[in-house]
mmCIF file of C-alpha atoms in Angstrom:
data_model
loop_
_atom_site.group_PDB
_atom_site.id
_atom_site.type_symbol
_atom_site.label_atom_id
_atom_site.label_comp_id
_atom_site.label_asym_id
_atom_site.label_seq_id
_atom_site.Cartn_x
_atom_site.Cartn_y
_atom_site.Cartn_z
ATOM 1 C CA LYS A 1 -18.269 -18.682 -3.111
ATOM 2 C CA ASN A 2 -15.417 -17.158 -4.876
ATOM 3 C CA GLN A 3 -16.440 -16.096 -8.278
ATOM 4 C CA VAL A 4 -14.685 -13.953 -10.910
ATOM 5 C CA GLU A 5 -16.888 -13.339 -14.167
ATOM 6 C CA GLN A 6 -15.285 -11.451 -17.508
ATOM 7 C CA SER A 7 -17.610 -10.047 -20.000
ATOM 8 C CA PRO A 8 -17.216 -10.301 -23.230
ATOM 9 C CA GLN A 9 -16.345 -14.138 -23.892
ATOM 10 C CA SER A 10 -14.813 -12.974 -26.731
ATOM 11 C CA LEU A 11 -14.058 -9.754 -28.880
ATOM 12 C CA ILE A 12 -12.845 -9.640 -32.499
ATOM 13 C CA ILE A 13 -11.155 -5.726 -33.372
ATOM 14 C CA LEU A 14 -9.431 -4.120 -36.381
ATOM 15 C CA GLU A 15 -5.541 -2.863 -36.006
ATOM 16 C CA GLY A 16 -5.087 0.079 -34.038
ATOM 17 C CA LYS A 17 -8.481 -0.079 -32.389
ATOM 18 C CA ASN A 18 -9.033 0.523 -28.973
ATOM 19 C CA CYS A 19 -10.901 -2.226 -26.563
ATOM 20 C CA THR A 20 -11.917 -2.655 -22.427
ATOM 21 C CA LEU A 21 -12.506 -6.233 -21.092
ATOM 22 C CA GLN A 22 -13.965 -6.201 -18.087
ATOM 23 C CA CYS A 23 -14.202 -8.147 -14.997
ATOM 24 C CA ASN A 24 -16.348 -8.580 -12.044
ATOM 25 C CA TYR A 25 -15.873 -10.335 -8.525
ATOM 26 C CA THR A 26 -17.391 -11.645 -5.433
ATOM 27 C CA VAL A 27 -14.034 -12.835 -3.765
ATOM 28 C CA SER A 28 -14.148 -11.339 -0.443
ATOM 29 C CA PRO A 29 -12.547 -10.521 1.841
ATOM 30 C CA PHE A 30 -10.201 -9.301 -0.996
ATOM 31 C CA SER A 31 -6.383 -9.142 -1.191
ATOM 32 C CA ASN A 32 -5.285 -8.769 -4.963
ATOM 33 C CA LEU A 33 -6.117 -8.519 -8.537
ATOM 34 C CA ARG A 34 -4.032 -9.586 -11.299
ATOM 35 C CA TRP A 35 -4.399 -10.084 -15.138
ATOM 36 C CA TYR A 36 -3.044 -12.457 -17.695
ATOM 37 C CA LYS A 37 -2.050 -12.080 -21.255
ATOM 38 C CA GLN A 38 -2.077 -16.270 -22.589
ATOM 39 C CA ASP A 39 -1.205 -16.759 -26.098
ATOM 40 C CA THR A 40 -2.460 -19.776 -27.374
ATOM 41 C CA GLY A 41 -0.376 -22.832 -26.699
ATOM 42 C CA ARG A 42 1.249 -20.570 -24.112
ATOM 43 C CA GLY A 43 1.069 -20.412 -19.647
ATOM 44 C CA PRO A 44 -0.441 -16.961 -19.000
ATOM 45 C CA VAL A 45 1.877 -13.970 -18.355
ATOM 46 C CA SER A 46 1.066 -11.719 -15.878
ATOM 47 C CA LEU A 47 0.572 -7.843 -17.314
ATOM 48 C CA THR A 48 -0.663 -6.299 -13.774
ATOM 49 C CA ILE A 49 -1.347 -6.454 -10.312
ATOM 50 C CA MET A 50 -3.325 -4.056 -8.365
ATOM 51 C CA THR A 51 -4.101 -3.972 -4.505
ATOM 52 C CA PHE A 52 -7.231 -2.458 -2.916
ATOM 53 C CA SER A 53 -5.416 1.104 -2.678
ATOM 54 C CA GLU A 54 -4.389 0.844 -6.693
ATOM 55 C CA ASN A 55 -7.256 2.859 -9.297
ATOM 56 C CA THR A 56 -4.758 2.678 -12.192
ATOM 57 C CA LYS A 57 -2.013 0.895 -13.065
ATOM 58 C CA SER A 58 -0.337 1.088 -16.634
ATOM 59 C CA ASN A 59 2.155 -1.494 -18.346
ATOM 60 C CA GLY A 60 2.282 -0.486 -21.898
ATOM 61 C CA ARG A 61 -0.173 0.157 -23.945
ATOM 62 C CA TYR A 62 -2.150 -2.218 -21.341
ATOM 63 C CA THR A 63 -4.128 -0.229 -18.582
ATOM 64 C CA ALA A 64 -5.350 -2.286 -16.014
ATOM 65 C CA THR A 65 -8.413 -0.131 -13.525
ATOM 66 C CA LEU A 66 -10.004 -1.216 -9.979
ATOM 67 C CA ASP A 67 -13.059 -0.004 -8.306
ATOM 68 C CA ALA A 68 -13.267 -2.347 -5.025
ATOM 69 C CA ASP A 69 -16.257 -0.710 -3.770
ATOM 70 C CA THR A 70 -18.486 -2.181 -6.985
ATOM 71 C CA LYS A 71 -16.184 -5.229 -7.135
ATOM 72 C CA GLN A 72 -15.003 -4.805 -10.965
ATOM 73 C CA SER A 73 -11.783 -4.263 -12.971
ATOM 74 C CA SER A 74 -11.110 -3.362 -16.755
ATOM 75 C CA LEU A 75 -8.129 -3.890 -18.494
ATOM 76 C CA HIS A 76 -8.258 -1.021 -21.678
ATOM 77 C CA ILE A 77 -5.718 -1.851 -24.657
ATOM 78 C CA THR A 78 -4.922 0.702 -26.852
ATOM 79 C CA ALA A 79 -3.812 1.413 -30.476
ATOM 80 C CA SER A 80 -4.073 -2.561 -30.389
ATOM 81 C CA GLN A 81 -2.026 -4.963 -32.291
ATOM 82 C CA LEU A 82 -1.680 -8.120 -33.998
ATOM 83 C CA SER A 83 0.040 -9.082 -31.119
ATOM 84 C CA ASP A 84 -2.849 -8.553 -28.913
ATOM 85 C CA SER A 85 -4.460 -11.694 -29.491
ATOM 86 C CA ALA A 86 -4.748 -13.887 -27.007
ATOM 87 C CA SER A 87 -6.657 -14.442 -24.070
ATOM 88 C CA TYR A 88 -7.151 -12.387 -21.033
ATOM 89 C CA ILE A 89 -7.596 -13.685 -17.830
ATOM 90 C CA CYS A 90 -8.461 -11.738 -14.950
ATOM 91 C CA VAL A 91 -7.704 -13.366 -11.381
ATOM 92 C CA VAL A 92 -8.760 -12.070 -7.819
ATOM 93 C CA SER A 93 -6.832 -13.562 -3.828
ATOM 94 C CA ASP A 94 -8.424 -12.980 -0.867
ATOM 95 C CA LEU A 95 -6.430 -12.590 2.229
ATOM 96 C CA TRP A 96 -6.180 -15.848 2.892
ATOM 97 C CA GLY A 97 -2.989 -16.599 0.860
ATOM 98 C CA ARG A 98 -2.021 -18.390 -2.387
ATOM 99 C CA ARG A 99 -4.380 -21.335 -2.328
ATOM 100 C CA ALA A 100 -7.319 -19.108 -3.041
ATOM 101 C CA LEU A 101 -6.937 -17.895 -5.858
ATOM 102 C CA THR A 102 -9.726 -17.270 -8.304
ATOM 103 C CA PHE A 103 -9.614 -17.144 -11.416
ATOM 104 C CA GLY A 104 -11.661 -15.738 -14.547
ATOM 105 C CA SER A 105 -12.646 -18.306 -17.683
ATOM 106 C CA GLY A 106 -10.571 -15.485 -19.650
ATOM 107 C CA THR A 107 -12.079 -13.411 -22.638
ATOM 108 C CA ARG A 108 -10.542 -14.179 -26.103
ATOM 109 C CA LEU A 109 -9.243 -11.373 -28.058
ATOM 110 C CA GLN A 110 -8.466 -11.691 -31.825
ATOM 111 C CA VAL A 111 -7.277 -8.426 -33.700
ATOM 112 C CA GLN A 112 -7.589 -8.715 -36.993
ATOM 113 C CA PRO A 113 -5.456 -6.117 -39.516
ATOM 114 C CA ASN B 1 16.485 -17.728 -18.822
ATOM 115 C CA ALA B 2 13.881 -20.743 -19.022
ATOM 116 C CA GLY B 3 11.512 -19.900 -16.255
ATOM 117 C CA VAL B 4 9.508 -23.487 -15.573
ATOM 118 C CA THR B 5 9.830 -25.954 -18.230
ATOM 119 C CA GLN B 6 6.936 -28.714 -17.885
ATOM 120 C CA THR B 7 7.667 -32.046 -20.282
ATOM 121 C CA PRO B 8 5.971 -33.591 -21.595
ATOM 122 C CA LYS B 9 4.315 -31.110 -24.164
ATOM 123 C CA PHE B 10 1.756 -33.173 -25.529
ATOM 124 C CA GLN B 11 0.856 -36.785 -24.607
ATOM 125 C CA VAL B 12 -2.120 -39.459 -24.888
ATOM 126 C CA LEU B 13 -3.101 -41.893 -23.051
ATOM 127 C CA LYS B 14 -5.800 -44.909 -22.241
ATOM 128 C CA THR B 15 -8.027 -45.001 -19.721
ATOM 129 C CA GLY B 16 -6.549 -47.042 -16.859
ATOM 130 C CA GLN B 17 -2.448 -46.125 -17.963
ATOM 131 C CA SER B 18 -0.456 -44.093 -15.489
ATOM 132 C CA MET B 19 2.166 -41.141 -16.250
ATOM 133 C CA THR B 20 4.024 -37.948 -14.602
ATOM 134 C CA LEU B 21 4.138 -34.727 -15.733
ATOM 135 C CA GLN B 22 7.347 -32.968 -15.210
ATOM 136 C CA CYS B 23 7.779 -29.624 -13.698
ATOM 137 C CA ALA B 24 11.501 -27.574 -13.376
ATOM 138 C CA GLN B 25 11.582 -24.235 -12.644
ATOM 139 C CA ASP B 26 15.224 -21.865 -12.393
ATOM 140 C CA MET B 27 14.979 -19.368 -10.972
ATOM 141 C CA ASN B 28 15.278 -20.656 -7.250
ATOM 142 C CA HIS B 29 11.563 -19.790 -6.237
ATOM 143 C CA ASN B 30 10.435 -21.654 -2.978
ATOM 144 C CA SER B 31 6.344 -22.648 -4.187
ATOM 145 C CA MET B 32 4.992 -24.025 -6.501
ATOM 146 C CA TYR B 33 1.380 -24.998 -7.980
ATOM 147 C CA TRP B 34 -0.279 -27.821 -10.410
ATOM 148 C CA TYR B 35 -2.865 -26.407 -12.025
ATOM 149 C CA ARG B 36 -5.477 -27.554 -14.953
ATOM 150 C CA GLN B 37 -7.459 -25.264 -17.804
ATOM 151 C CA ASP B 38 -10.627 -26.595 -19.163
ATOM 152 C CA PRO B 39 -12.329 -24.708 -22.041
ATOM 153 C CA GLY B 40 -14.956 -22.475 -20.559
ATOM 154 C CA MET B 41 -13.360 -22.945 -17.288
ATOM 155 C CA GLY B 42 -10.915 -20.734 -15.259
ATOM 156 C CA LEU B 43 -7.810 -23.035 -14.052
ATOM 157 C CA ARG B 44 -8.378 -24.693 -11.314
ATOM 158 C CA LEU B 45 -5.726 -25.871 -8.711
ATOM 159 C CA ILE B 46 -4.728 -29.600 -8.091
ATOM 160 C CA TYR B 47 -1.663 -29.155 -5.989
ATOM 161 C CA TYR B 48 1.090 -26.909 -4.335
ATOM 162 C CA SER B 49 4.333 -26.478 -2.262
ATOM 163 C CA ALA B 50 5.015 -24.229 -0.418
ATOM 164 C CA SER B 51 8.319 -25.364 -0.177
ATOM 165 C CA GLU B 52 10.694 -28.613 -0.879
ATOM 166 C CA GLY B 53 9.431 -31.294 1.480
ATOM 167 C CA THR B 54 5.923 -29.830 1.676
ATOM 168 C CA THR B 55 3.039 -30.112 -0.704
ATOM 169 C CA ASP B 56 -0.742 -29.441 0.134
ATOM 170 C CA LYS B 57 -4.178 -29.915 -2.264
ATOM 171 C CA GLY B 58 -5.787 -27.490 -3.764
ATOM 172 C CA GLU B 59 -9.349 -27.712 -5.113
ATOM 173 C CA VAL B 60 -9.243 -30.709 -7.091
ATOM 174 C CA PRO B 61 -6.578 -33.279 -6.071
ATOM 175 C CA ASN B 62 -8.527 -36.670 -6.663
ATOM 176 C CA GLY B 63 -6.276 -38.838 -8.965
ATOM 177 C CA TYR B 64 -3.570 -36.929 -8.543
ATOM 178 C CA ASN B 65 -0.309 -36.883 -6.168
ATOM 179 C CA VAL B 66 2.620 -35.104 -6.319
ATOM 180 C CA SER B 67 6.008 -35.268 -5.204
ATOM 181 C CA ARG B 68 8.481 -32.239 -5.108
ATOM 182 C CA LEU B 69 11.514 -33.912 -5.598
ATOM 183 C CA ASN B 70 13.385 -30.313 -4.441
ATOM 184 C CA LYS B 71 13.173 -27.271 -4.783
ATOM 185 C CA ARG B 72 13.691 -27.162 -8.634
ATOM 186 C CA GLU B 73 11.187 -29.858 -9.395
ATOM 187 C CA PHE B 74 7.004 -30.471 -8.990
ATOM 188 C CA SER B 75 5.814 -33.473 -10.727
ATOM 189 C CA LEU B 76 2.268 -34.711 -11.127
ATOM 190 C CA ARG B 77 1.432 -38.187 -11.245
ATOM 191 C CA LEU B 78 -2.209 -39.778 -12.712
ATOM 192 C CA GLU B 79 -1.826 -43.231 -11.344
ATOM 193 C CA SER B 80 -5.109 -44.790 -13.306
ATOM 194 C CA ALA B 81 -6.066 -42.044 -16.091
ATOM 195 C CA ALA B 82 -9.350 -40.926 -16.349
ATOM 196 C CA PRO B 83 -11.162 -39.317 -19.608
ATOM 197 C CA SER B 84 -12.042 -36.599 -17.295
ATOM 198 C CA GLN B 85 -8.291 -36.121 -16.424
ATOM 199 C CA THR B 86 -8.261 -34.500 -20.324
ATOM 200 C CA SER B 87 -7.179 -31.185 -20.215
ATOM 201 C CA VAL B 88 -4.163 -28.919 -20.115
ATOM 202 C CA TYR B 89 -2.143 -29.263 -17.175
ATOM 203 C CA PHE B 90 0.035 -25.988 -15.899
ATOM 204 C CA CYS B 91 2.777 -25.919 -13.434
ATOM 205 C CA ALA B 92 3.812 -23.074 -12.098
ATOM 206 C CA SER B 93 6.172 -21.096 -9.319
ATOM 207 C CA SER B 94 6.009 -17.825 -7.711
ATOM 208 C CA GLU B 95 8.940 -15.971 -5.059
ATOM 209 C CA PRO B 96 8.257 -16.880 -1.085
ATOM 210 C CA GLY B 97 4.940 -15.052 0.174
ATOM 211 C CA SER B 98 3.603 -14.009 -3.098
ATOM 212 C CA GLN B 99 0.891 -15.875 -5.607
ATOM 213 C CA PRO B 100 1.621 -18.018 -8.704
ATOM 214 C CA GLN B 101 3.561 -15.206 -11.123
ATOM 215 C CA HIS B 102 5.317 -17.593 -13.597
ATOM 216 C CA PHE B 103 3.935 -20.597 -15.434
ATOM 217 C CA GLY B 104 5.315 -22.836 -17.609
ATOM 218 C CA ASP B 105 3.696 -23.171 -21.187
ATOM 219 C CA GLY B 106 1.746 -26.816 -20.996
ATOM 220 C CA THR B 107 0.754 -30.342 -21.158
ATOM 221 C CA ARG B 108 -1.602 -31.145 -23.508
ATOM 222 C CA LEU B 109 -3.060 -34.476 -22.028
ATOM 223 C CA SER B 110 -5.525 -37.023 -23.742
ATOM 224 C CA ILE B 111 -7.195 -39.728 -22.120
ATOM 225 C CA LEU B 112 -9.058 -41.861 -24.590
#
C-alpha cells in the first residue's frame, strides 16, 4: 500500500530560525512529489512540485529536496516568519494518474516571536 | 480572482439529514475533486470528475453522491448524514492531465 510519512508531526521554532520538514514515501512507481502549505481554516496551497529527475527546487524562502533513491524529501524553510505558521503537507503521485495521490498527514509548524 | 469557491463554510446536521455541498471554480479547469480531511490523517479522495459529464469514485465514496452540473460546478451530496461523515470537505480543480492544484477553503461539517 502506498504511504507517505511526515515528521515531525509538530514543530515550534522562533522567528528568524531555519527548519527542515521531512517526508518519506513508499509510493511506486513514482511520478512526482508536491509540498503544500495549509493555513488554519484554509485550503492547501501548492509550494513546489518535483519530478523524478529534480533534486532541488526553491520557492522564495522554501527549498524542497528530493532523493528518489531513498524515497525521501525535505522542505527547508529559511529565516522563518510568523506567517510561516501553518501545516505543511507532502503529496506523492504515482504514474497511474490523478486518482492515485497519497497525502501525508502533515507537519504543524508554529513560529513564535 | 476567486479560484475555487465552496459553500457553505460551516454546517451542523442531525443524523439522517441530507445536504449538498457546493463548489464552483472560475479557472476553466476540466478536472474537479472532492476530498475529506480528518484529524491526524491525510486528505482522502471521495469523488473526482475528469471533465464535464463524467464522475468517478475515489478512495472513500460510500455515503456520498456527486453531480458535475457544468464545467464550473461540482457538488457533493450526503443523502443520509452519519456522525462518521463529520469532517472538513475540500473541493479542488486542476488543468487537464494535471493534479489538483487549487483548493477551496473547505466546508466544516458536523453531524450530531
